[in-house]
PDB file of C-alpha atoms in Angstrom:
ATOM      1  CA  MET A   1       0.476  25.178 123.411  1.00  0.00           C
ATOM      2  CA  GLU A   2      -2.031  28.348 123.486  1.00  0.00           C
ATOM      3  CA  LYS A   3      -1.484  31.568 123.021  1.00  0.00           C
ATOM      4  CA  GLU A   4      -2.247  34.320 125.787  1.00  0.00           C
ATOM      5  CA  ILE A   5      -2.585  37.990 126.458  1.00  0.00           C
ATOM      6  CA  ILE A   6      -3.384  39.996 129.041  1.00  0.00           C
ATOM      7  CA  LEU A   7      -4.689  43.610 128.106  1.00  0.00           C
ATOM      8  CA  SER A   8      -6.290  46.533 129.916  1.00  0.00           C
ATOM      9  CA  SER A   9     -10.094  46.856 129.924  1.00  0.00           C
ATOM     10  CA  ALA A  10     -11.028  49.815 127.284  1.00  0.00           C
ATOM     11  CA  TYR A  11     -13.601  51.748 125.772  1.00  0.00           C
ATOM     12  CA  LEU A  12     -14.609  50.724 122.517  1.00  0.00           C
ATOM     13  CA  ALA A  13     -11.076  49.753 122.172  1.00  0.00           C
ATOM     14  CA  PRO A  14      -8.821  50.504 119.169  1.00  0.00           C
ATOM     15  CA  VAL A  15      -8.653  48.010 115.989  1.00  0.00           C
ATOM     16  CA  GLU A  16      -5.172  47.140 117.008  1.00  0.00           C
ATOM     17  CA  TYR A  17      -7.073  45.547 120.505  1.00  0.00           C
ATOM     18  CA  TYR A  18      -9.442  43.522 118.293  1.00  0.00           C
ATOM     19  CA  THR A  19      -7.047  41.626 116.640  1.00  0.00           C
ATOM     20  CA  LYS A  20      -5.489  40.366 120.223  1.00  0.00           C
ATOM     21  CA  LEU A  21      -9.294  39.445 120.586  1.00  0.00           C
ATOM     22  CA  TYR A  22      -9.295  37.215 117.090  1.00  0.00           C
ATOM     23  CA  ALA A  23      -5.550  35.643 117.092  1.00  0.00           C
ATOM     24  CA  TYR A  24      -5.193  34.741 120.820  1.00  0.00           C
ATOM     25  CA  ASP A  25      -6.618  31.333 122.353  1.00  0.00           C
ATOM     26  CA  ARG A  26      -7.169  32.549 126.017  1.00  0.00           C
ATOM     27  CA  ILE A  27      -7.633  36.768 126.730  1.00  0.00           C
ATOM     28  CA  TYR A  28      -7.333  38.131 129.945  1.00  0.00           C
ATOM     29  CA  VAL A  29      -8.672  41.291 130.772  1.00  0.00           C
ATOM     30  CA  GLU A  30      -6.523  43.159 133.846  1.00  0.00           C
ATOM     31  CA  ARG A  31      -9.015  44.339 136.431  1.00  0.00           C
ATOM     32  CA  PHE A  32      -6.778  45.183 139.462  1.00  0.00           C
ATOM     33  CA  ASP A  33      -4.099  47.929 137.935  1.00  0.00           C
ATOM     34  CA  HIS A  34      -4.275  51.087 138.744  1.00  0.00           C
ATOM     35  CA  TYR A  35      -6.748  53.360 137.040  1.00  0.00           C
ATOM     36  CA  VAL A  36      -4.874  55.961 134.694  1.00  0.00           C
ATOM     37  CA  LYS A  37      -6.149  58.263 132.819  1.00  0.00           C
ATOM     38  CA  GLN A  38      -5.487  59.478 129.202  1.00  0.00           C
ATOM     39  CA  THR A  39      -5.695  55.978 128.009  1.00  0.00           C
ATOM     40  CA  TYR A  40      -8.033  53.596 126.245  1.00  0.00           C
ATOM     41  CA  ARG A  41      -9.851  52.688 129.625  1.00  0.00           C
ATOM     42  CA  ASN A  42     -11.791  55.553 129.177  1.00  0.00           C
ATOM     43  CA  ARG A  43     -11.345  57.104 125.899  1.00  0.00           C
ATOM     44  CA  CYS A  44     -11.960  56.009 121.898  1.00  0.00           C
ATOM     45  CA  VAL A  45     -11.468  57.479 119.290  1.00  0.00           C
ATOM     46  CA  ILE A  46     -13.546  57.767 116.347  1.00  0.00           C
ATOM     47  CA  ALA A  47     -13.646  59.090 113.056  1.00  0.00           C
ATOM     48  CA  SER A  48     -15.039  62.775 112.269  1.00  0.00           C
ATOM     49  CA  ALA A  49     -15.102  64.953 108.743  1.00  0.00           C
ATOM     50  CA  SER A  50     -12.316  67.101 110.601  1.00  0.00           C
ATOM     51  CA  GLY A  51      -9.988  63.950 111.550  1.00  0.00           C
ATOM     52  CA  PRO A  52      -9.846  61.803 114.360  1.00  0.00           C
ATOM     53  CA  LEU A  53     -12.099  62.622 117.338  1.00  0.00           C
ATOM     54  CA  ALA A  54     -11.513  61.641 120.980  1.00  0.00           C
ATOM     55  CA  LEU A  55     -14.460  60.693 123.286  1.00  0.00           C
ATOM     56  CA  THR A  56     -13.459  60.466 127.085  1.00  0.00           C
ATOM     57  CA  ILE A  57     -15.745  58.838 129.673  1.00  0.00           C
ATOM     58  CA  PRO A  58     -15.213  61.315 132.846  1.00  0.00           C
ATOM     59  CA  THR A  59     -14.917  58.815 136.025  1.00  0.00           C
ATOM     60  CA  GLY A  60     -15.797  59.704 139.796  1.00  0.00           C
ATOM     61  CA  LYS A  61     -12.924  60.779 142.249  1.00  0.00           C
ATOM     62  CA  SER A  62     -11.296  58.172 144.361  1.00  0.00           C
ATOM     63  CA  ASP A  63     -10.889  58.705 148.499  1.00  0.00           C
ATOM     64  CA  GLU A  64      -7.759  56.526 147.617  1.00  0.00           C
ATOM     65  CA  LEU A  65      -4.895  57.702 145.508  1.00  0.00           C
ATOM     66  CA  LYS A  66      -4.069  54.759 143.712  1.00  0.00           C
ATOM     67  CA  CYS A  67      -7.818  53.612 142.662  1.00  0.00           C
ATOM     68  CA  ARG A  68      -7.896  49.729 141.047  1.00  0.00           C
ATOM     69  CA  MET A  69      -9.473  49.667 137.540  1.00  0.00           C
ATOM     70  CA  LYS A  70     -12.742  47.458 138.771  1.00  0.00           C
ATOM     71  CA  ASP A  71     -13.156  49.994 141.453  1.00  0.00           C
ATOM     72  CA  VAL A  72     -13.416  53.012 138.806  1.00  0.00           C
ATOM     73  CA  ARG A  73     -17.000  54.607 138.613  1.00  0.00           C
ATOM     74  CA  ILE A  74     -18.287  56.420 135.958  1.00  0.00           C
ATOM     75  CA  SER A  75     -19.516  60.136 136.807  1.00  0.00           C
ATOM     76  CA  ASP A  76     -22.361  61.624 135.360  1.00  0.00           C
ATOM     77  CA  HIS A  77     -20.331  65.123 134.290  1.00  0.00           C
ATOM     78  CA  GLY A  78     -20.889  66.738 131.671  1.00  0.00           C
ATOM     79  CA  ASN A  79     -23.923  64.871 130.285  1.00  0.00           C
ATOM     80  CA  TRP A  80     -21.136  62.887 128.684  1.00  0.00           C
ATOM     81  CA  ARG A  81     -23.821  59.629 127.222  1.00  0.00           C
ATOM     82  CA  HIS A  82     -25.980  62.342 125.114  1.00  0.00           C
ATOM     83  CA  VAL A  83     -22.778  63.483 124.047  1.00  0.00           C
ATOM     84  CA  HIS A  84     -21.001  60.736 123.247  1.00  0.00           C
ATOM     85  CA  TRP A  85     -24.275  59.366 121.582  1.00  0.00           C
ATOM     86  CA  ASN A  86     -24.835  62.637 119.742  1.00  0.00           C
ATOM     87  CA  ALA A  87     -21.171  62.083 118.480  1.00  0.00           C
ATOM     88  CA  PHE A  88     -21.715  58.784 117.075  1.00  0.00           C
ATOM     89  CA  VAL A  89     -24.811  59.997 115.306  1.00  0.00           C
ATOM     90  CA  ALA A  90     -23.469  62.982 113.801  1.00  0.00           C
ATOM     91  CA  ASN A  91     -20.435  60.737 112.538  1.00  0.00           C
ATOM     92  CA  TYR A  92     -21.793  57.602 111.412  1.00  0.00           C
ATOM     93  CA  LYS A  93     -25.375  58.654 110.860  1.00  0.00           C
ATOM     94  CA  HIS A  94     -24.123  58.211 106.435  1.00  0.00           C
ATOM     95  CA  SER A  95     -22.027  55.003 107.173  1.00  0.00           C
ATOM     96  CA  PRO A  96     -23.516  51.626 105.290  1.00  0.00           C
ATOM     97  CA  PHE A  97     -24.419  49.767 108.581  1.00  0.00           C
ATOM     98  CA  PHE A  98     -24.948  52.504 111.132  1.00  0.00           C
ATOM     99  CA  ASP A  99     -28.880  52.206 111.054  1.00  0.00           C
ATOM    100  CA  TYR A 100     -28.830  48.277 111.310  1.00  0.00           C
ATOM    101  CA  TYR A 101     -26.466  48.439 114.955  1.00  0.00           C
ATOM    102  CA  ALA A 102     -27.713  52.124 116.041  1.00  0.00           C
ATOM    103  CA  ASP A 103     -30.935  50.804 118.446  1.00  0.00           C
ATOM    104  CA  GLU A 104     -29.215  48.186 120.221  1.00  0.00           C
ATOM    105  CA  PHE A 105     -25.878  50.248 120.592  1.00  0.00           C
ATOM    106  CA  HIS A 106     -28.150  53.019 122.013  1.00  0.00           C
ATOM    107  CA  VAL A 107     -29.344  51.164 124.578  1.00  0.00           C
ATOM    108  CA  PHE A 108     -25.738  51.152 126.097  1.00  0.00           C
ATOM    109  CA  PHE A 109     -25.974  55.129 126.228  1.00  0.00           C
ATOM    110  CA  GLU A 110     -29.474  55.018 128.066  1.00  0.00           C
ATOM    111  CA  ARG A 111     -28.347  52.623 131.269  1.00  0.00           C
ATOM    112  CA  LYS A 112     -26.486  53.818 133.635  1.00  0.00           C
ATOM    113  CA  TYR A 113     -23.836  51.767 134.760  1.00  0.00           C
ATOM    114  CA  GLU A 114     -21.690  52.020 137.969  1.00  0.00           C
ATOM    115  CA  PHE A 115     -18.320  50.774 137.224  1.00  0.00           C
ATOM    116  CA  LEU A 116     -16.419  51.834 133.979  1.00  0.00           C
ATOM    117  CA  TYR A 117     -14.875  48.368 133.581  1.00  0.00           C
ATOM    118  CA  ASP A 118     -18.194  46.674 133.331  1.00  0.00           C
ATOM    119  CA  PHE A 119     -19.253  49.174 130.614  1.00  0.00           C
ATOM    120  CA  ASN A 120     -16.120  48.293 128.987  1.00  0.00           C
ATOM    121  CA  TRP A 121     -16.722  44.424 129.501  1.00  0.00           C
ATOM    122  CA  GLU A 122     -20.306  44.575 128.319  1.00  0.00           C
ATOM    123  CA  LEU A 123     -19.701  46.929 125.238  1.00  0.00           C
ATOM    124  CA  CYS A 124     -17.323  44.825 124.080  1.00  0.00           C
ATOM    125  CA  GLN A 125     -19.102  41.635 124.473  1.00  0.00           C
ATOM    126  CA  TRP A 126     -21.526  43.374 122.223  1.00  0.00           C
ATOM    127  CA  VAL A 127     -19.379  44.321 119.402  1.00  0.00           C
ATOM    128  CA  CYS A 128     -17.663  40.617 119.152  1.00  0.00           C
ATOM    129  CA  GLY A 129     -21.537  39.479 119.031  1.00  0.00           C
ATOM    130  CA  GLN A 130     -22.319  41.436 115.884  1.00  0.00           C
ATOM    131  CA  ILE A 131     -19.096  40.832 114.070  1.00  0.00           C
ATOM    132  CA  ASP A 132     -18.861  36.811 114.967  1.00  0.00           C
ATOM    133  CA  LEU A 133     -15.728  37.234 117.132  1.00  0.00           C
ATOM    134  CA  GLN A 134     -15.843  34.609 119.806  1.00  0.00           C
ATOM    135  CA  PRO A 135     -13.033  35.045 122.178  1.00  0.00           C
ATOM    136  CA  CYS A 136     -11.932  33.532 125.366  1.00  0.00           C
ATOM    137  CA  MET A 137     -12.208  36.327 127.370  1.00  0.00           C
ATOM    138  CA  MET A 138     -11.872  36.405 131.362  1.00  0.00           C
ATOM    139  CA  PRO A 139     -11.536  38.789 134.009  1.00  0.00           C
ATOM    140  CA  THR A 140      -8.156  38.849 135.931  1.00  0.00           C
ATOM    141  CA  GLY A 141      -8.172  37.616 139.218  1.00  0.00           C
ATOM    142  CA  ALA A 142      -5.273  39.482 140.924  1.00  0.00           C
ATOM    143  CA  TYR A 143      -2.538  41.811 139.436  1.00  0.00           C
ATOM    144  CA  ASP A 144       0.569  40.175 137.930  1.00  0.00           C
ATOM    145  CA  ALA A 145       3.288  42.245 137.137  1.00  0.00           C
ATOM    146  CA  GLU A 146       5.273  40.119 135.252  1.00  0.00           C
ATOM    147  CA  PRO A 147       3.556  37.342 133.620  1.00  0.00           C
ATOM    148  CA  GLU A 148       4.696  34.373 132.756  1.00  0.00           C
ATOM    149  CA  ASN A 149       3.357  32.687 129.150  1.00  0.00           C
ATOM    150  CA  ARG A 150       1.074  35.125 128.276  1.00  0.00           C
ATOM    151  CA  GLU A 151       1.933  38.124 126.172  1.00  0.00           C
ATOM    152  CA  ASP A 152       1.611  41.787 128.250  1.00  0.00           C
ATOM    153  CA  PHE A 153       0.119  44.602 125.757  1.00  0.00           C
ATOM    154  CA  ARG A 154      -1.493  46.111 128.935  1.00  0.00           C
ATOM    155  CA  GLU A 155       0.317  49.420 128.391  1.00  0.00           C
ATOM    156  CA  LEU A 156       1.053  49.063 124.737  1.00  0.00           C
ATOM    157  CA  ILE A 157      -2.253  49.566 123.125  1.00  0.00           C
ATOM    158  CA  HIS A 158      -1.995  53.208 124.301  1.00  0.00           C
ATOM    159  CA  PRO A 159      -3.270  56.278 122.664  1.00  0.00           C
ATOM    160  CA  LYS A 160       0.117  58.034 123.306  1.00  0.00           C
ATOM    161  CA  LYS A 161       2.630  55.420 121.434  1.00  0.00           C
ATOM    162  CA  PRO A 162       2.416  54.676 117.770  1.00  0.00           C
ATOM    163  CA  TYR A 163       1.541  50.902 117.486  1.00  0.00           C
ATOM    164  CA  ALA A 164       4.147  50.713 114.936  1.00  0.00           C
ATOM    165  CA  ASP A 165       6.657  51.190 117.485  1.00  0.00           C
ATOM    166  CA  CYS A 166       4.789  48.702 119.658  1.00  0.00           C
ATOM    167  CA  ASP A 167       3.353  46.253 117.781  1.00  0.00           C
ATOM    168  CA  ALA A 168       4.667  44.742 114.421  1.00  0.00           C
ATOM    169  CA  ARG A 169       2.217  42.092 113.855  1.00  0.00           C
ATOM    170  CA  PHE A 170      -0.343  44.471 113.281  1.00  0.00           C
ATOM    171  CA  VAL A 171      -0.516  46.473 109.665  1.00  0.00           C
ATOM    172  CA  PRO A 172      -4.119  47.798 109.657  1.00  0.00           C
ATOM    173  CA  LYS A 173      -5.773  47.113 106.263  1.00  0.00           C
ATOM    174  CA  PRO A 174      -7.669  50.018 104.640  1.00  0.00           C
ATOM    175  CA  TYR A 175     -11.216  49.876 104.576  1.00  0.00           C
ATOM    176  CA  TYR A 176     -14.062  52.328 103.350  1.00  0.00           C
ATOM    177  CA  GLN A 177     -14.496  55.135 105.996  1.00  0.00           C
ATOM    178  CA  VAL A 178     -17.056  57.837 105.514  1.00  0.00           C
ATOM    179  CA  PHE A 179     -15.196  60.570 105.694  1.00  0.00           C
ATOM    180  CA  ASP A 180     -12.075  59.246 103.705  1.00  0.00           C
ATOM    181  CA  ALA A 181     -12.618  61.680 100.853  1.00  0.00           C
ATOM    182  CA  GLN A 182     -11.651  64.608 103.302  1.00  0.00           C
ATOM    183  CA  THR A 183      -8.950  63.146 105.800  1.00  0.00           C
ATOM    184  CA  GLY A 184      -7.820  60.018 103.636  1.00  0.00           C
ATOM    185  CA  PHE A 185      -8.111  56.742 105.704  1.00  0.00           C
ATOM    186  CA  LEU A 186      -7.663  56.843 109.751  1.00  0.00           C
ATOM    187  CA  PRO A 187      -5.824  53.645 110.604  1.00  0.00           C
ATOM    188  CA  ASN A 188      -6.542  52.006 113.818  1.00  0.00           C
ATOM    189  CA  LEU A 189      -9.473  54.064 115.219  1.00  0.00           C
ATOM    190  CA  SER A 190     -12.588  52.418 117.435  1.00  0.00           C
ATOM    191  CA  ILE A 191     -13.617  48.970 116.567  1.00  0.00           C
ATOM    192  CA  VAL A 192     -16.999  51.043 116.208  1.00  0.00           C
ATOM    193  CA  ASP A 193     -15.770  52.374 113.037  1.00  0.00           C
ATOM    194  CA  LEU A 194     -14.860  49.399 111.640  1.00  0.00           C
ATOM    195  CA  LEU A 195     -18.324  47.941 112.405  1.00  0.00           C
ATOM    196  CA  PHE A 196     -20.384  50.980 110.883  1.00  0.00           C
ATOM    197  CA  ASN A 197     -18.645  51.011 107.837  1.00  0.00           C
ATOM    198  CA  MET A 198     -18.076  47.423 107.293  1.00  0.00           C
ATOM    199  CA  GLY A 199     -20.570  45.232 109.536  1.00  0.00           C
ATOM    200  CA  PRO A 200     -20.213  41.496 108.900  1.00  0.00           C
ATOM    201  CA  GLU A 201     -16.914  41.811 106.796  1.00  0.00           C
ATOM    202  CA  SER A 202     -15.399  43.950 110.026  1.00  0.00           C
ATOM    203  CA  LEU A 203     -13.782  40.274 111.044  1.00  0.00           C
ATOM    204  CA  ILE A 204     -12.259  40.068 107.578  1.00  0.00           C
ATOM    205  CA  VAL A 205     -10.195  43.023 107.983  1.00  0.00           C
ATOM    206  CA  LEU A 206      -9.443  42.029 111.312  1.00  0.00           C
ATOM    207  CA  ARG A 207      -7.952  38.772 110.168  1.00  0.00           C
ATOM    208  CA  GLU A 208      -5.994  40.847 106.889  1.00  0.00           C
ATOM    209  CA  SER A 209      -4.838  43.333 109.729  1.00  0.00           C
ATOM    210  CA  LEU A 210      -2.371  40.451 111.134  1.00  0.00           C
ATOM    211  CA  GLY A 211      -0.022  41.126 108.903  1.00  0.00           C
ATOM    212  CA  ASN A 212       3.031  39.250 110.487  1.00  0.00           C
ATOM    213  CA  GLU A 213       0.981  36.761 112.276  1.00  0.00           C
ATOM    214  CA  GLU A 214       2.580  33.156 111.990  1.00  0.00           C
TER     215      GLU A 214
END
């Protein structure tokens, strides 16, 4: 029987999220949930010399009280594309693989996407292509509060919920990080931290982070 999972949309999701893309036969990415701020839907966490650094995409105000994820528009507020790109450069310019990926990665911060879901989806597809990960992913067609025969991680992979409490199968494998001498190893950062530090070996780290996977 195929293993299926349903995930929320996420901006440069953490390593835990990508272990799901590796481990499951079919992945559904939710489009119809109500948008919630302060989640990975519009936030990623990268490494800096002083520890984890959160980068947040501003979103447009909706006329509706509750806005579906598929309808959430990206705001230009705060020149965030420039701010995020500068943060990636400042914190990863000395990583082993940043220069290799930088030109293609930069394109995502030069183009203006209208919808957050589309931006997240295309970034995820690009990351998967760089690390030779080939998940069977599809957007959801409707909201299902209690999906049958699919594991539901829509609200479990969350910046305010410790992964150790929510996901016994995720055991983050330490890997080289630029600032590990100052901060020690920082687990479960954005996938770009793994990509820029480990390059093609990122897939090995994902596999080895599935500590209790049968």
